[in-house]
Amino acid sequence: MWWPANLVQVSLFRALHEKEERSKGGLTRIQFFLIAFVCSFAYYVFPGYLFPMVTSLSWICWIFPNSVLAQQLGSGLYGLGIGAIGIDWATISSYLGSPLASPWFATANVAVGFVVVMYVLTPITYWLNVYKAKTFPIFSDELFTSTGQIYNITSIIDSNFHLDLEAYEKNGPLYLSTFFAMTYGVGFAALTATVSHVALFHGREVWEQSKSAFQEKTMDIHTRLMTRYKQVPELWFVIILIANIAVTIFACEYYNDQLQLPWWGVLLACGLAFFFTLPIGIITATTNQTPGLNIITEYIIGYMYPGRPVANICFKVYGYISMTQAVTFLQDFKLGHYMKIPPRTMFMAQVVGTLIAGLVYLGTAWWLMETITDLCDTSSTIWTCPADRVFYDASVIWGLIGPLRIFGALGTYEAINWFFLAGAILPVLVWLAHKAFPKQEWIRLINMPVLIGATGMMPPATAVNYSSWIIVGFLSGFVAYRYRRDWWQRHNYVLSGALDAGLAFMGVLLYLCLGLEDISLSWWGTNLDGCPLATCPTAKGVMVEGCPVYS
């Protein structure tokens, strides 16, 4: 029904259907892929082992090695990342995906959202000392006490992994860094903006397409060609859905002491995923950016079932990940639709692939936990697990302590709930502007869910991840517009895939050959950021090891 617009759609179609042709002295797409793959494979030895600093070249920190302010501004990993750049495909594509696969207007929306949050809202709230902001690092995913020290979470957990309210009252409230708190605010706004935007800009289209689908009147050229194959019976999907829900409910009830989530929580999570898959799928299809349900799932179960961090995690996974996997599933089927793969073959490939992937992921996680000491300890291992650390922090914020004591009437950050209202209103303003000035086509390209939720992956993503992604995205759009547009549309996806493949193969090779033997280098180029003062607080009297004390 929907798919990323303009360059992405044309590029994908041409990559899958056009014949392999080359002009004199030119390259076929396969030859182009192999060359790009080899280059990516060879280059990744530098950011992956020999010269890791290229992942974040924070040159402002080099000029001002003793200035906390300069390092807060210039650090690509622990600050605002002004001027920081990463010349590493892993830095560019790790969190937002390939910038080559994003329509230019979506890249522009992400860029505007990033600039507003990172360079306007965050500095203002920090230097105005909102929520004691100067007591903590300007950018951090850690949890703090009111004095700027790391919060001792184990001290407020009882033997059943529930919140020890008496211990929590004794330790005092939990605080977040300025940017971390701001991230939750824009997450609130992005959710309501998604529903509002889809209702205003795509509501009629959704209704008409839904009626056509039920009446089986929609028959484009691809659909007519696909009618030659046997379709997948809907009963197959229903059986898998019911079986999975039943097994999940059984696991949560049988292992309730460990998982903590009751049966009704599973059904509620499935209901949320079902409701939001359509609006979020539309945003994904038109922008190649996927808003998440992670915050709203945590928020809901945190209010309904507080003090249980594991239950919060399970509910988040069943709600948020189910929706994400549903969107990915639809993307796969759309790709198969373009490639004219028989639907039943696609279905079996997805089922078998899911089973294999699940077993491989489980086995890999088990092996890592059994063989690597201090896993996810940032001070003693390369396995720092940034996404998992944020996942853990979220379980503490929303599950253990609960939104009532963080964002509710008993919490410090109650005012951030106003972001829900702001997110619902902003798409209305864009829609009214579009109706008032219908000839200004650029107004319709303002996508508030993407713009507001641009920094939704931060943390664990950092400023340099975003700035590098935006630069490459704009360069890609400029090349497509200014120079050989047809050539770029045919090779865009090919280049992206080659860069991904080269990085993956070299990453695995480096770990097997060097990582397992603990063979490492230590020199100036292995210093990832070179901004040790970027995490220092600037409030008077706050003492943190390695940081100056302001008086």
PDB file of C-alpha atoms in Angstrom, residues 81-254:
ATOM      1  CA  GLY A  81      28.905  17.043  18.942  1.00  0.00           C
ATOM      2  CA  ILE A  82      29.407  20.442  17.303  1.00  0.00           C
ATOM      3  CA  GLY A  83      31.864  19.869  14.457  1.00  0.00           C
ATOM      4  CA  ALA A  84      32.311  16.172  15.314  1.00  0.00           C
ATOM      5  CA  ILE A  85      32.338  13.747  12.395  1.00  0.00           C
ATOM      6  CA  GLY A  86      32.669   9.997  12.090  1.00  0.00           C
ATOM      7  CA  ILE A  87      34.220   8.529   8.943  1.00  0.00           C
ATOM      8  CA  ASP A  88      33.057   5.026   9.756  1.00  0.00           C
ATOM      9  CA  TRP A  89      30.026   3.334   8.208  1.00  0.00           C
ATOM     10  CA  ALA A  90      29.164   1.730  11.563  1.00  0.00           C
ATOM     11  CA  THR A  91      28.946   5.187  13.136  1.00  0.00           C
ATOM     12  CA  ILE A  92      26.769   6.412  10.287  1.00  0.00           C
ATOM     13  CA  SER A  93      24.311   3.528   9.942  1.00  0.00           C
ATOM     14  CA  SER A  94      24.172   1.821  13.351  1.00  0.00           C
ATOM     15  CA  TYR A  95      21.032   3.468  14.726  1.00  0.00           C
ATOM     16  CA  LEU A  96      19.133   5.252  11.954  1.00  0.00           C
ATOM     17  CA  GLY A  97      19.876   2.717   9.255  1.00  0.00           C
ATOM     18  CA  SER A  98      21.432   3.551   5.936  1.00  0.00           C
ATOM     19  CA  PRO A  99      21.136   7.243   4.991  1.00  0.00           C
ATOM     20  CA  LEU A 100      21.224   6.103   1.356  1.00  0.00           C
ATOM     21  CA  ALA A 101      17.820   4.451   1.830  1.00  0.00           C
ATOM     22  CA  SER A 102      16.112   7.535   3.239  1.00  0.00           C
ATOM     23  CA  PRO A 103      14.150   9.959   1.024  1.00  0.00           C
ATOM     24  CA  TRP A 104      15.704  13.403   1.025  1.00  0.00           C
ATOM     25  CA  PHE A 105      12.703  15.102   2.638  1.00  0.00           C
ATOM     26  CA  ALA A 106      12.818  12.580   5.505  1.00  0.00           C
ATOM     27  CA  THR A 107      16.525  13.276   5.991  1.00  0.00           C
ATOM     28  CA  ALA A 108      15.722  16.984   6.123  1.00  0.00           C
ATOM     29  CA  ASN A 109      13.045  16.381   8.782  1.00  0.00           C
ATOM     30  CA  VAL A 110      15.486  14.353  10.883  1.00  0.00           C
ATOM     31  CA  ALA A 111      18.112  17.090  10.495  1.00  0.00           C
ATOM     32  CA  VAL A 112      15.736  19.838  11.644  1.00  0.00           C
ATOM     33  CA  GLY A 113      14.529  17.779  14.603  1.00  0.00           C
ATOM     34  CA  PHE A 114      18.079  16.942  15.636  1.00  0.00           C
ATOM     35  CA  VAL A 115      19.203  20.572  15.461  1.00  0.00           C
ATOM     36  CA  VAL A 116      16.202  21.832  17.457  1.00  0.00           C
ATOM     37  CA  VAL A 117      16.566  19.268  20.248  1.00  0.00           C
ATOM     38  CA  MET A 118      20.366  19.084  20.348  1.00  0.00           C
ATOM     39  CA  TYR A 119      21.362  22.669  19.715  1.00  0.00           C
ATOM     40  CA  VAL A 120      18.354  24.656  20.965  1.00  0.00           C
ATOM     41  CA  LEU A 121      16.329  22.891  23.661  1.00  0.00           C
ATOM     42  CA  THR A 122      19.157  20.994  25.362  1.00  0.00           C
ATOM     43  CA  PRO A 123      21.566  23.966  25.780  1.00  0.00           C
ATOM     44  CA  ILE A 124      18.738  26.233  26.963  1.00  0.00           C
ATOM     45  CA  THR A 125      17.505  23.787  29.606  1.00  0.00           C
ATOM     46  CA  TYR A 126      21.052  22.973  30.677  1.00  0.00           C
ATOM     47  CA  TRP A 127      22.359  26.492  31.105  1.00  0.00           C
ATOM     48  CA  LEU A 128      19.122  27.596  32.775  1.00  0.00           C
ATOM     49  CA  ASN A 129      19.748  24.701  35.180  1.00  0.00           C
ATOM     50  CA  VAL A 130      16.298  23.177  34.649  1.00  0.00           C
ATOM     51  CA  TYR A 131      15.840  20.135  36.920  1.00  0.00           C
ATOM     52  CA  LYS A 132      19.330  20.710  38.418  1.00  0.00           C
ATOM     53  CA  ALA A 133      20.777  20.094  34.952  1.00  0.00           C
ATOM     54  CA  LYS A 134      24.261  21.425  35.739  1.00  0.00           C
ATOM     55  CA  THR A 135      24.639  18.841  38.505  1.00  0.00           C
ATOM     56  CA  PHE A 136      24.848  16.096  35.878  1.00  0.00           C
ATOM     57  CA  PRO A 137      26.575  15.566  32.514  1.00  0.00           C
ATOM     58  CA  ILE A 138      24.905  17.387  29.649  1.00  0.00           C
ATOM     59  CA  PHE A 139      24.554  14.099  27.734  1.00  0.00           C
ATOM     60  CA  SER A 140      24.379  10.813  29.612  1.00  0.00           C
ATOM     61  CA  ASP A 141      22.188   7.731  29.975  1.00  0.00           C
ATOM     62  CA  GLU A 142      23.188   7.206  33.616  1.00  0.00           C
ATOM     63  CA  LEU A 143      20.821   7.559  36.587  1.00  0.00           C
ATOM     64  CA  PHE A 144      21.848  10.052  39.286  1.00  0.00           C
ATOM     65  CA  THR A 145      21.179  11.173  42.821  1.00  0.00           C
ATOM     66  CA  SER A 146      20.471  14.824  43.613  1.00  0.00           C
ATOM     67  CA  THR A 147      24.180  15.309  44.393  1.00  0.00           C
ATOM     68  CA  GLY A 148      25.344  14.177  40.956  1.00  0.00           C
ATOM     69  CA  GLN A 149      26.516  10.710  41.989  1.00  0.00           C
ATOM     70  CA  ILE A 150      25.529   7.514  40.153  1.00  0.00           C
ATOM     71  CA  TYR A 151      22.361   6.111  41.724  1.00  0.00           C
ATOM     72  CA  ASN A 152      22.867   2.802  43.549  1.00  0.00           C
ATOM     73  CA  ILE A 153      19.954   0.847  42.115  1.00  0.00           C
ATOM     74  CA  THR A 154      20.666  -2.383  44.022  1.00  0.00           C
ATOM     75  CA  SER A 155      20.057  -0.567  47.298  1.00  0.00           C
ATOM     76  CA  ILE A 156      16.363  -0.006  46.493  1.00  0.00           C
ATOM     77  CA  ILE A 157      15.497  -3.515  45.249  1.00  0.00           C
ATOM     78  CA  ASP A 158      14.096  -6.132  47.634  1.00  0.00           C
ATOM     79  CA  SER A 159      14.627  -9.898  47.434  1.00  0.00           C
ATOM     80  CA  ASN A 160      11.694 -10.296  44.995  1.00  0.00           C
ATOM     81  CA  PHE A 161      13.093  -7.680  42.602  1.00  0.00           C
ATOM     82  CA  HIS A 162      10.421  -5.188  43.627  1.00  0.00           C
ATOM     83  CA  LEU A 163      10.879  -1.608  44.750  1.00  0.00           C
ATOM     84  CA  ASP A 164      11.836  -1.199  48.412  1.00  0.00           C
ATOM     85  CA  LEU A 165       9.874   1.993  49.013  1.00  0.00           C
ATOM     86  CA  GLU A 166      11.470   2.692  52.381  1.00  0.00           C
ATOM     87  CA  ALA A 167      14.976   2.439  50.908  1.00  0.00           C
ATOM     88  CA  TYR A 168      13.963   4.632  47.965  1.00  0.00           C
ATOM     89  CA  GLU A 169      12.624   7.351  50.253  1.00  0.00           C
ATOM     90  CA  LYS A 170      15.873   7.211  52.202  1.00  0.00           C
ATOM     91  CA  ASN A 171      18.079   7.506  49.088  1.00  0.00           C
ATOM     92  CA  GLY A 172      16.012  10.289  47.589  1.00  0.00           C
ATOM     93  CA  PRO A 173      14.528  10.773  44.097  1.00  0.00           C
ATOM     94  CA  LEU A 174      16.202   9.657  40.908  1.00  0.00           C
ATOM     95  CA  TYR A 175      17.466  12.275  38.438  1.00  0.00           C
ATOM     96  CA  LEU A 176      18.242  12.152  34.720  1.00  0.00           C
ATOM     97  CA  SER A 177      20.652  14.148  32.608  1.00  0.00           C
ATOM     98  CA  THR A 178      19.148  17.060  30.727  1.00  0.00           C
ATOM     99  CA  PHE A 179      19.211  15.326  27.400  1.00  0.00           C
ATOM    100  CA  PHE A 180      17.888  12.010  28.732  1.00  0.00           C
ATOM    101  CA  ALA A 181      14.862  13.773  30.224  1.00  0.00           C
ATOM    102  CA  MET A 182      14.374  15.714  26.980  1.00  0.00           C
ATOM    103  CA  THR A 183      14.452  12.444  25.040  1.00  0.00           C
ATOM    104  CA  TYR A 184      11.455  11.147  26.943  1.00  0.00           C
ATOM    105  CA  GLY A 185       9.610  14.385  26.297  1.00  0.00           C
ATOM    106  CA  VAL A 186      10.081  14.220  22.537  1.00  0.00           C
ATOM    107  CA  GLY A 187       9.144  10.536  22.716  1.00  0.00           C
ATOM    108  CA  PHE A 188       5.800  11.509  24.242  1.00  0.00           C
ATOM    109  CA  ALA A 189       5.274  14.133  21.548  1.00  0.00           C
ATOM    110  CA  ALA A 190       6.286  11.825  18.685  1.00  0.00           C
ATOM    111  CA  LEU A 191       3.655   9.255  19.661  1.00  0.00           C
ATOM    112  CA  THR A 192       0.698  11.647  19.656  1.00  0.00           C
ATOM    113  CA  ALA A 193       2.096  13.373  16.555  1.00  0.00           C
ATOM    114  CA  THR A 194       2.077  10.042  14.713  1.00  0.00           C
ATOM    115  CA  VAL A 195      -1.620   9.442  15.373  1.00  0.00           C
ATOM    116  CA  SER A 196      -2.529  13.070  14.606  1.00  0.00           C
ATOM    117  CA  HIS A 197      -0.445  13.232  11.404  1.00  0.00           C
ATOM    118  CA  VAL A 198      -1.793   9.981   9.958  1.00  0.00           C
ATOM    119  CA  ALA A 199      -5.384  10.931  10.745  1.00  0.00           C
ATOM    120  CA  LEU A 200      -5.026  14.326   9.053  1.00  0.00           C
ATOM    121  CA  PHE A 201      -2.828  13.540   6.052  1.00  0.00           C
ATOM    122  CA  HIS A 202      -3.659   9.888   5.364  1.00  0.00           C
ATOM    123  CA  GLY A 203      -7.043   9.299   7.006  1.00  0.00           C
ATOM    124  CA  ARG A 204      -9.088   9.381   3.801  1.00  0.00           C
ATOM    125  CA  GLU A 205      -6.509   7.301   1.956  1.00  0.00           C
ATOM    126  CA  VAL A 206      -6.499   4.685   4.711  1.00  0.00           C
ATOM    127  CA  TRP A 207     -10.286   4.471   4.637  1.00  0.00           C
ATOM    128  CA  GLU A 208     -10.510   4.179   0.847  1.00  0.00           C
ATOM    129  CA  GLN A 209      -7.678   1.660   0.610  1.00  0.00           C
ATOM    130  CA  SER A 210      -9.229  -0.417   3.383  1.00  0.00           C
ATOM    131  CA  LYS A 211     -12.575  -0.532   1.602  1.00  0.00           C
ATOM    132  CA  SER A 212     -10.883  -1.440  -1.677  1.00  0.00           C
ATOM    133  CA  ALA A 213      -8.869  -4.175   0.005  1.00  0.00           C
ATOM    134  CA  PHE A 214     -11.980  -5.808   1.432  1.00  0.00           C
ATOM    135  CA  GLN A 215     -13.741  -5.504  -1.916  1.00  0.00           C
ATOM    136  CA  GLU A 216     -10.623  -6.715  -3.763  1.00  0.00           C
ATOM    137  CA  LYS A 217     -10.786  -3.885  -6.276  1.00  0.00           C
ATOM    138  CA  THR A 218      -7.190  -2.682  -5.997  1.00  0.00           C
ATOM    139  CA  MET A 219      -5.251  -4.356  -8.811  1.00  0.00           C
ATOM    140  CA  ASP A 220      -2.078  -2.587  -9.883  1.00  0.00           C
ATOM    141  CA  ILE A 221       0.321  -4.239 -12.322  1.00  0.00           C
ATOM    142  CA  HIS A 222       2.302  -5.974  -9.576  1.00  0.00           C
ATOM    143  CA  THR A 223      -0.836  -7.367  -7.942  1.00  0.00           C
ATOM    144  CA  ARG A 224      -2.158  -8.669 -11.264  1.00  0.00           C
ATOM    145  CA  LEU A 225       1.124 -10.470 -11.920  1.00  0.00           C
ATOM    146  CA  MET A 226       1.109 -11.962  -8.412  1.00  0.00           C
ATOM    147  CA  THR A 227      -2.371 -13.453  -8.885  1.00  0.00           C
ATOM    148  CA  ARG A 228      -0.686 -16.247 -10.862  1.00  0.00           C
ATOM    149  CA  TYR A 229       0.619 -17.664  -7.567  1.00  0.00           C
ATOM    150  CA  LYS A 230      -1.264 -19.336  -4.750  1.00  0.00           C
ATOM    151  CA  GLN A 231      -1.858 -16.906  -1.913  1.00  0.00           C
ATOM    152  CA  VAL A 232      -1.112 -17.598   1.726  1.00  0.00           C
ATOM    153  CA  PRO A 233      -4.366 -18.543   3.527  1.00  0.00           C
ATOM    154  CA  GLU A 234      -5.245 -16.108   6.288  1.00  0.00           C
ATOM    155  CA  LEU A 235      -5.834 -19.108   8.540  1.00  0.00           C
ATOM    156  CA  TRP A 236      -2.051 -19.726   8.599  1.00  0.00           C
ATOM    157  CA  PHE A 237      -1.430 -16.278  10.041  1.00  0.00           C
ATOM    158  CA  VAL A 238      -4.266 -16.649  12.549  1.00  0.00           C
ATOM    159  CA  ILE A 239      -2.963 -20.006  13.786  1.00  0.00           C
ATOM    160  CA  ILE A 240       0.562 -18.652  14.287  1.00  0.00           C
ATOM    161  CA  LEU A 241      -0.787 -15.556  16.049  1.00  0.00           C
ATOM    162  CA  ILE A 242      -3.013 -17.488  18.447  1.00  0.00           C
ATOM    163  CA  ALA A 243      -0.323 -20.091  19.131  1.00  0.00           C
ATOM    164  CA  ASN A 244       2.270 -17.442  19.950  1.00  0.00           C
ATOM    165  CA  ILE A 245      -0.072 -15.523  22.238  1.00  0.00           C
ATOM    166  CA  ALA A 246      -1.050 -18.732  24.002  1.00  0.00           C
ATOM    167  CA  VAL A 247       2.574 -19.788  24.533  1.00  0.00           C
ATOM    168  CA  THR A 248       3.462 -16.301  25.786  1.00  0.00           C
ATOM    169  CA  ILE A 249       0.582 -16.265  28.274  1.00  0.00           C
ATOM    170  CA  PHE A 250       1.549 -19.758  29.482  1.00  0.00           C
ATOM    171  CA  ALA A 251       5.177 -18.684  29.979  1.00  0.00           C
ATOM    172  CA  CYS A 252       4.185 -15.535  31.880  1.00  0.00           C
ATOM    173  CA  GLU A 253       1.799 -17.444  34.139  1.00  0.00           C
ATOM    174  CA  TYR A 254       4.022 -20.483  34.724  1.00  0.00           C
TER     175      TYR A 254
END
